[in-house]
Amino acid sequence: MKKILFLMLCMLPLSYLHAKDLPYDVLVDNFGYKIAEEGASVSYIENKSSLSSVQLPENVTYQDVSYPVIAIEAGVFSQTGLTRIVLPPLLKKIGDAAFEYCSNLENVAFPTSLEEIGMNAFRECKSLEKADLPHSVFKMGDAAFSGCTALASVIVPSSLKNIPNSAFSSCSFKTIELHDGLESIGEKAFYNCSELQSIKVPDGVSHIGGAAFAYCLQLTSVFIPKSVTFIGEISRDFTSLFTRDDRLKEVVVEDSNPVYDSRDNCVGIIETATNTLLFACRNTIIPNTIGTIGEKAFSYAGSKFSYIEPDVFVENFTIKIPDSVKKIGDNAFYHCNYMDNIVLPNSVTEMGENVFYYCEQLRSIVIGENVPSLVYCFRECSNLKDIYCFPTTPPRLAEPSDNIGIYEWEHTYNRPFLHVKNGYKDAYEQTEWSFCYIVEDLTDGIAQIHDSQSIMPNEEGTLYDLSGRQMVNGKWLNGKLQKGIYIQDGKKVVLK
């Protein structure tokens, strides 16, 4: 008898611990619920494989007491075959990843009691078509609706003060209304919303996170109010606010904004105090009052055949940098694949690193007289053919610790022609520029000509384009002469 009693006493703690380890306090119709004083939370599904259409109860009973269902705990419905769910009318919280990867979920009716939606709550619910969030919701976690590629309709409640990071990234809605009272828009909040056509940031928003509107391929207009005093950057990659927004034609910063402006209808955002172009796109025109082109300003801006309007394509595009620009930041034109040619004026005296990195369509570049360095600027410029270099002191191409040329010409498969002034070939051959075919055929300065002036070959020299194709009587051999950069008598000319 004593032995049996001893064994029973030993087993009691094990039974107690087993009960406490269960993910629920009560199991009702395939669903487990944890009970707290304020209510019940859905914490467990006994058979996930059978889920399709679900209606959660308003209350559950535990030990003869009825408790309202007020929460769904983290991950409960994730990666199930759920297609439809009716949420309890008193629900207050949906936990982190509660419905993540429910790729068949089409419809969710959100109750007016809902206050909080957790991080990744509906992430990758690729069949979810609308999210009419009630005006009781005041908190939302990062990436709550990220990857909901069928999400065509969203109501952002006025009670929500902050749209979190990646909240609606990769959704498919064409329009979204942001209410007054909103205070911040998180990093990549609308990233890759490829159908979104316009964004009007309401007055009261002070903070916009990095790449908030990047990869919005149909975006045509953006309005930034006077209240916005911070627009973020993303240090871990090359995306910027308007990365790959190739249809963007209108960027309006409210006139009374104390930090930013969009002067001269430039289709970009400028830091007023420093005259720095911070955020640009395929259609940005650099104003002639800009002193600095900021880091990553044009990164990923367009592609070789980026369209401005349907069925209208642009080729042979020359980036025109005004004479006011003195500095160009790191990665400023990273992977900018819509430009064929670029001219750095004599005003440029400071260049960051990797400025033209991965500009695969870049065929020619003119380097002004005062550019001191071009560190790693031509990496992966696989189609670069001609470099017209006016400095008499060869610009530095690599850091002193690097082997000469080992990084600068990485994946530049065809050795470009380096055009220098007469008498300076030897100086360039003693540097990492020796990778190039160096020719002495430049005269002083870059001539500027206009449409009204004829460009005619003369007896002493013929007109060539930057690929070496000969021109005849001011026309292409195969078509009309376009605006751009040409060579005549060994001298650069620009047809504007």
PDB file of N, CA, C and O in Angstrom, residues 342 344 351-360 362 364-367 371 373-384 386-389 395-397 407-413 416 418 432-433 435-436:
ATOM      1  N   ILE A 342      26.965  59.566 -71.192  1.00  0.00           N
ATOM      2  CA  ILE A 342      26.880  60.537 -70.106  1.00  0.00           C
ATOM      3  C   ILE A 342      28.062  61.499 -70.204  1.00  0.00           C
ATOM      4  O   ILE A 342      29.161  61.108 -70.607  1.00  0.00           O
ATOM      5  N   LEU A 344      30.234  64.242 -67.995  1.00  0.00           N
ATOM      6  CA  LEU A 344      30.578  64.853 -66.718  1.00  0.00           C
ATOM      7  C   LEU A 344      31.216  66.203 -67.006  1.00  0.00           C
ATOM      8  O   LEU A 344      32.305  66.262 -67.576  1.00  0.00           O
ATOM      9  N   MET A 351      34.008  62.666 -57.065  1.00  0.00           N
ATOM     10  CA  MET A 351      33.238  61.504 -57.504  1.00  0.00           C
ATOM     11  C   MET A 351      33.297  60.422 -56.433  1.00  0.00           C
ATOM     12  O   MET A 351      34.367  60.110 -55.902  1.00  0.00           O
ATOM     13  N   GLY A 352      32.145  59.849 -56.107  1.00  0.00           N
ATOM     14  CA  GLY A 352      32.112  58.728 -55.186  1.00  0.00           C
ATOM     15  C   GLY A 352      32.566  57.441 -55.854  1.00  0.00           C
ATOM     16  O   GLY A 352      32.990  57.425 -57.010  1.00  0.00           O
ATOM     17  N   GLU A 353      32.445  56.358 -55.146  1.00  0.00           N
ATOM     18  CA  GLU A 353      32.813  55.049 -55.677  1.00  0.00           C
ATOM     19  C   GLU A 353      31.623  54.387 -56.371  1.00  0.00           C
ATOM     20  O   GLU A 353      30.471  54.653 -56.046  1.00  0.00           O
ATOM     21  N   ASN A 354      31.919  53.511 -57.310  1.00  0.00           N
ATOM     22  CA  ASN A 354      30.902  52.692 -57.982  1.00  0.00           C
ATOM     23  C   ASN A 354      29.808  53.518 -58.657  1.00  0.00           C
ATOM     24  O   ASN A 354      28.663  53.070 -58.759  1.00  0.00           O
ATOM     25  N   VAL A 355      30.134  54.708 -59.114  1.00  0.00           N
ATOM     26  CA  VAL A 355      29.109  55.622 -59.622  1.00  0.00           C
ATOM     27  C   VAL A 355      28.346  55.019 -60.791  1.00  0.00           C
ATOM     28  O   VAL A 355      27.122  55.137 -60.878  1.00  0.00           O
ATOM     29  N   PHE A 356      29.041  54.331 -61.698  1.00  0.00           N
ATOM     30  CA  PHE A 356      28.389  53.745 -62.875  1.00  0.00           C
ATOM     31  C   PHE A 356      28.403  52.215 -62.838  1.00  0.00           C
ATOM     32  O   PHE A 356      28.257  51.558 -63.869  1.00  0.00           O
ATOM     33  N   TYR A 357      28.577  51.676 -61.667  1.00  0.00           N
ATOM     34  CA  TYR A 357      28.646  50.226 -61.499  1.00  0.00           C
ATOM     35  C   TYR A 357      27.408  49.557 -62.100  1.00  0.00           C
ATOM     36  O   TYR A 357      26.288  49.936 -61.834  1.00  0.00           O
ATOM     37  N   TYR A 358      27.648  48.572 -62.934  1.00  0.00           N
ATOM     38  CA  TYR A 358      26.591  47.767 -63.564  1.00  0.00           C
ATOM     39  C   TYR A 358      25.756  48.552 -64.574  1.00  0.00           C
ATOM     40  O   TYR A 358      24.615  48.174 -64.862  1.00  0.00           O
ATOM     41  N   CYS A 359      26.279  49.610 -65.121  1.00  0.00           N
ATOM     42  CA  CYS A 359      25.575  50.303 -66.209  1.00  0.00           C
ATOM     43  C   CYS A 359      25.901  49.571 -67.505  1.00  0.00           C
ATOM     44  O   CYS A 359      26.793  49.968 -68.271  1.00  0.00           O
ATOM     45  N   GLU A 360      25.191  48.510 -67.740  1.00  0.00           N
ATOM     46  CA  GLU A 360      25.535  47.576 -68.818  1.00  0.00           C
ATOM     47  C   GLU A 360      25.311  48.148 -70.215  1.00  0.00           C
ATOM     48  O   GLU A 360      25.863  47.638 -71.187  1.00  0.00           O
ATOM     49  N   LEU A 362      25.858  51.424 -70.957  1.00  0.00           N
ATOM     50  CA  LEU A 362      26.694  52.611 -71.133  1.00  0.00           C
ATOM     51  C   LEU A 362      27.751  52.344 -72.205  1.00  0.00           C
ATOM     52  O   LEU A 362      28.562  51.424 -72.083  1.00  0.00           O
ATOM     53  N   SER A 364      29.458  55.229 -73.872  1.00  0.00           N
ATOM     54  CA  SER A 364      30.494  56.259 -73.881  1.00  0.00           C
ATOM     55  C   SER A 364      30.309  57.200 -72.710  1.00  0.00           C
ATOM     56  O   SER A 364      29.202  57.390 -72.205  1.00  0.00           O
ATOM     57  N   ILE A 365      31.433  57.784 -72.299  1.00  0.00           N
ATOM     58  CA  ILE A 365      31.403  58.757 -71.212  1.00  0.00           C
ATOM     59  C   ILE A 365      32.431  59.834 -71.499  1.00  0.00           C
ATOM     60  O   ILE A 365      33.535  59.552 -71.981  1.00  0.00           O
ATOM     61  N   VAL A 366      32.025  61.070 -71.239  1.00  0.00           N
ATOM     62  CA  VAL A 366      32.927  62.208 -71.332  1.00  0.00           C
ATOM     63  C   VAL A 366      33.272  62.637 -69.908  1.00  0.00           C
ATOM     64  O   VAL A 366      32.377  62.889 -69.093  1.00  0.00           O
ATOM     65  N   ILE A 367      34.575  62.722 -69.616  1.00  0.00           N
ATOM     66  CA  ILE A 367      35.041  63.051 -68.275  1.00  0.00           C
ATOM     67  C   ILE A 367      35.657  64.441 -68.304  1.00  0.00           C
ATOM     68  O   ILE A 367      36.634  64.693 -69.017  1.00  0.00           O
ATOM     69  N   VAL A 371      37.841  66.123 -62.856  1.00  0.00           N
ATOM     70  CA  VAL A 371      37.474  64.906 -62.127  1.00  0.00           C
ATOM     71  C   VAL A 371      38.748  64.246 -61.590  1.00  0.00           C
ATOM     72  O   VAL A 371      39.618  63.851 -62.369  1.00  0.00           O
ATOM     73  N   SER A 373      39.019  61.422 -59.497  1.00  0.00           N
ATOM     74  CA  SER A 373      39.019  59.966 -59.306  1.00  0.00           C
ATOM     75  C   SER A 373      37.718  59.372 -59.828  1.00  0.00           C
ATOM     76  O   SER A 373      36.679  60.028 -59.889  1.00  0.00           O
ATOM     77  N   LEU A 374      37.803  58.102 -60.187  1.00  0.00           N
ATOM     78  CA  LEU A 374      36.647  57.338 -60.669  1.00  0.00           C
ATOM     79  C   LEU A 374      36.759  55.919 -60.113  1.00  0.00           C
ATOM     80  O   LEU A 374      36.739  54.932 -60.842  1.00  0.00           O
ATOM     81  N   VAL A 375      36.867  55.827 -58.806  1.00  0.00           N
ATOM     82  CA  VAL A 375      37.172  54.554 -58.159  1.00  0.00           C
ATOM     83  C   VAL A 375      36.061  53.535 -58.390  1.00  0.00           C
ATOM     84  O   VAL A 375      34.904  53.762 -58.019  1.00  0.00           O
ATOM     85  N   TYR A 376      36.406  52.446 -59.029  1.00  0.00           N
ATOM     86  CA  TYR A 376      35.497  51.328 -59.324  1.00  0.00           C
ATOM     87  C   TYR A 376      34.280  51.756 -60.141  1.00  0.00           C
ATOM     88  O   TYR A 376      33.256  51.067 -60.159  1.00  0.00           O
ATOM     89  N   CYS A 377      34.363  52.889 -60.807  1.00  0.00           N
ATOM     90  CA  CYS A 377      33.170  53.427 -61.466  1.00  0.00           C
ATOM     91  C   CYS A 377      32.747  52.642 -62.696  1.00  0.00           C
ATOM     92  O   CYS A 377      31.586  52.717 -63.103  1.00  0.00           O
ATOM     93  N   PHE A 378      33.633  51.885 -63.301  1.00  0.00           N
ATOM     94  CA  PHE A 378      33.292  51.212 -64.558  1.00  0.00           C
ATOM     95  C   PHE A 378      33.126  49.702 -64.413  1.00  0.00           C
ATOM     96  O   PHE A 378      33.096  48.983 -65.406  1.00  0.00           O
ATOM     97  N   ARG A 379      33.018  49.223 -63.203  1.00  0.00           N
ATOM     98  CA  ARG A 379      32.841  47.786 -63.003  1.00  0.00           C
ATOM     99  C   ARG A 379      31.529  47.318 -63.627  1.00  0.00           C
ATOM    100  O   ARG A 379      30.481  47.943 -63.469  1.00  0.00           O
ATOM    101  N   GLU A 380      31.589  46.218 -64.333  1.00  0.00           N
ATOM    102  CA  GLU A 380      30.432  45.593 -64.986  1.00  0.00           C
ATOM    103  C   GLU A 380      29.824  46.460 -66.089  1.00  0.00           C
ATOM    104  O   GLU A 380      28.682  46.225 -66.503  1.00  0.00           O
ATOM    105  N   CYS A 381      30.554  47.462 -66.553  1.00  0.00           N
ATOM    106  CA  CYS A 381      30.089  48.247 -67.711  1.00  0.00           C
ATOM    107  C   CYS A 381      30.517  47.503 -68.971  1.00  0.00           C
ATOM    108  O   CYS A 381      31.474  47.884 -69.661  1.00  0.00           O
ATOM    109  N   SER A 382      29.818  46.449 -69.275  1.00  0.00           N
ATOM    110  CA  SER A 382      30.282  45.474 -70.252  1.00  0.00           C
ATOM    111  C   SER A 382      30.216  45.968 -71.687  1.00  0.00           C
ATOM    112  O   SER A 382      30.807  45.351 -72.580  1.00  0.00           O
ATOM    113  N   ASN A 383      29.505  47.067 -71.951  1.00  0.00           N
ATOM    114  CA  ASN A 383      29.410  47.592 -73.316  1.00  0.00           C
ATOM    115  C   ASN A 383      30.133  48.925 -73.501  1.00  0.00           C
ATOM    116  O   ASN A 383      29.962  49.582 -74.528  1.00  0.00           O
ATOM    117  N   LEU A 384      30.911  49.309 -72.529  1.00  0.00           N
ATOM    118  CA  LEU A 384      31.617  50.582 -72.616  1.00  0.00           C
ATOM    119  C   LEU A 384      32.653  50.520 -73.735  1.00  0.00           C
ATOM    120  O   LEU A 384      33.530  49.646 -73.756  1.00  0.00           O
ATOM    121  N   ASP A 386      33.893  53.833 -75.448  1.00  0.00           N
ATOM    122  CA  ASP A 386      34.712  55.036 -75.576  1.00  0.00           C
ATOM    123  C   ASP A 386      34.670  55.858 -74.301  1.00  0.00           C
ATOM    124  O   ASP A 386      33.586  56.140 -73.764  1.00  0.00           O
ATOM    125  N   ILE A 387      35.858  56.244 -73.827  1.00  0.00           N
ATOM    126  CA  ILE A 387      35.987  57.132 -72.676  1.00  0.00           C
ATOM    127  C   ILE A 387      36.767  58.347 -73.146  1.00  0.00           C
ATOM    128  O   ILE A 387      37.917  58.232 -73.583  1.00  0.00           O
ATOM    129  N   TYR A 388      36.137  59.513 -73.075  1.00  0.00           N
ATOM    130  CA  TYR A 388      36.758  60.760 -73.520  1.00  0.00           C
ATOM    131  C   TYR A 388      37.200  61.505 -72.268  1.00  0.00           C
ATOM    132  O   TYR A 388      36.384  62.077 -71.544  1.00  0.00           O
ATOM    133  N   CYS A 389      38.488  61.429 -71.998  1.00  0.00           N
ATOM    134  CA  CYS A 389      39.021  61.844 -70.706  1.00  0.00           C
ATOM    135  C   CYS A 389      39.847  63.117 -70.865  1.00  0.00           C
ATOM    136  O   CYS A 389      40.961  63.094 -71.420  1.00  0.00           O
ATOM    137  N   PRO A 395      42.764  60.465 -63.705  1.00  0.00           N
ATOM    138  CA  PRO A 395      41.943  60.223 -62.515  1.00  0.00           C
ATOM    139  C   PRO A 395      42.246  58.844 -61.912  1.00  0.00           C
ATOM    140  O   PRO A 395      42.463  57.874 -62.632  1.00  0.00           O
ATOM    141  N   ARG A 396      42.256  58.803 -60.599  1.00  0.00           N
ATOM    142  CA  ARG A 396      42.539  57.552 -59.894  1.00  0.00           C
ATOM    143  C   ARG A 396      41.372  56.586 -60.068  1.00  0.00           C
ATOM    144  O   ARG A 396      40.214  56.942 -59.879  1.00  0.00           O
ATOM    145  N   LEU A 397      41.663  55.334 -60.405  1.00  0.00           N
ATOM    146  CA  LEU A 397      40.629  54.336 -60.656  1.00  0.00           C
ATOM    147  C   LEU A 397      40.469  53.320 -59.536  1.00  0.00           C
ATOM    148  O   LEU A 397      39.450  52.628 -59.473  1.00  0.00           O
ATOM    149  N   TYR A 407      40.043  45.474 -60.061  1.00  0.00           N
ATOM    150  CA  TYR A 407      38.604  45.615 -59.856  1.00  0.00           C
ATOM    151  C   TYR A 407      37.954  46.531 -60.887  1.00  0.00           C
ATOM    152  O   TYR A 407      36.829  46.309 -61.303  1.00  0.00           O
ATOM    153  N   GLU A 408      38.667  47.567 -61.277  1.00  0.00           N
ATOM    154  CA  GLU A 408      38.063  48.588 -62.115  1.00  0.00           C
ATOM    155  C   GLU A 408      37.502  48.031 -63.408  1.00  0.00           C
ATOM    156  O   GLU A 408      36.429  48.402 -63.834  1.00  0.00           O
ATOM    157  N   TRP A 409      38.218  47.124 -64.023  1.00  0.00           N
ATOM    158  CA  TRP A 409      37.800  46.624 -65.329  1.00  0.00           C
ATOM    159  C   TRP A 409      37.168  45.242 -65.244  1.00  0.00           C
ATOM    160  O   TRP A 409      37.073  44.531 -66.231  1.00  0.00           O
ATOM    161  N   GLU A 410      36.715  44.856 -64.035  1.00  0.00           N
ATOM    162  CA  GLU A 410      36.074  43.556 -63.869  1.00  0.00           C
ATOM    163  C   GLU A 410      34.854  43.442 -64.784  1.00  0.00           C
ATOM    164  O   GLU A 410      33.952  44.274 -64.758  1.00  0.00           O
ATOM    165  N   HIS A 411      34.819  42.428 -65.597  1.00  0.00           N
ATOM    166  CA  HIS A 411      33.715  42.135 -66.518  1.00  0.00           C
ATOM    167  C   HIS A 411      33.513  43.232 -67.561  1.00  0.00           C
ATOM    168  O   HIS A 411      32.421  43.371 -68.100  1.00  0.00           O
ATOM    169  N   THR A 412      34.516  44.053 -67.796  1.00  0.00           N
ATOM    170  CA  THR A 412      34.498  44.940 -68.960  1.00  0.00           C
ATOM    171  C   THR A 412      35.218  44.169 -70.061  1.00  0.00           C
ATOM    172  O   THR A 412      36.416  44.290 -70.260  1.00  0.00           O
ATOM    173  N   TYR A 413      34.451  43.324 -70.735  1.00  0.00           N
ATOM    174  CA  TYR A 413      35.051  42.300 -71.585  1.00  0.00           C
ATOM    175  C   TYR A 413      35.781  42.900 -72.795  1.00  0.00           C
ATOM    176  O   TYR A 413      36.793  42.371 -73.237  1.00  0.00           O
ATOM    177  N   PRO A 416      37.910  49.235 -73.746  1.00  0.00           N
ATOM    178  CA  PRO A 416      37.411  50.475 -74.348  1.00  0.00           C
ATOM    179  C   PRO A 416      38.555  51.328 -74.891  1.00  0.00           C
ATOM    180  O   PRO A 416      39.718  51.176 -74.499  1.00  0.00           O
ATOM    181  N   LEU A 418      40.324  54.794 -74.844  1.00  0.00           N
ATOM    182  CA  LEU A 418      40.487  55.950 -73.976  1.00  0.00           C
ATOM    183  C   LEU A 418      41.043  57.081 -74.811  1.00  0.00           C
ATOM    184  O   LEU A 418      42.173  57.004 -75.315  1.00  0.00           O
ATOM    185  N   GLU A 432      46.456  52.518 -64.000  1.00  0.00           N
ATOM    186  CA  GLU A 432      45.503  51.442 -64.270  1.00  0.00           C
ATOM    187  C   GLU A 432      44.690  51.670 -65.537  1.00  0.00           C
ATOM    188  O   GLU A 432      43.995  50.770 -66.011  1.00  0.00           O
ATOM    189  N   TRP A 433      44.808  52.868 -66.122  1.00  0.00           N
ATOM    190  CA  TRP A 433      44.155  53.136 -67.405  1.00  0.00           C
ATOM    191  C   TRP A 433      44.821  52.360 -68.549  1.00  0.00           C
ATOM    192  O   TRP A 433      44.304  52.323 -69.679  1.00  0.00           O
ATOM    193  N   PHE A 435      44.808  49.466 -69.207  1.00  0.00           N
ATOM    194  CA  PHE A 435      43.938  48.415 -69.731  1.00  0.00           C
ATOM    195  C   PHE A 435      43.305  48.829 -71.055  1.00  0.00           C
ATOM    196  O   PHE A 435      43.006  47.999 -71.912  1.00  0.00           O
ATOM    197  N   CYS A 436      43.081  50.136 -71.229  1.00  0.00           N
ATOM    198  CA  CYS A 436      42.368  50.651 -72.401  1.00  0.00           C
ATOM    199  C   CYS A 436      43.309  50.788 -73.606  1.00  0.00           C
ATOM    200  O   CYS A 436      44.536  50.819 -73.480  1.00  0.00           O
TER     201      CYS A 436
END
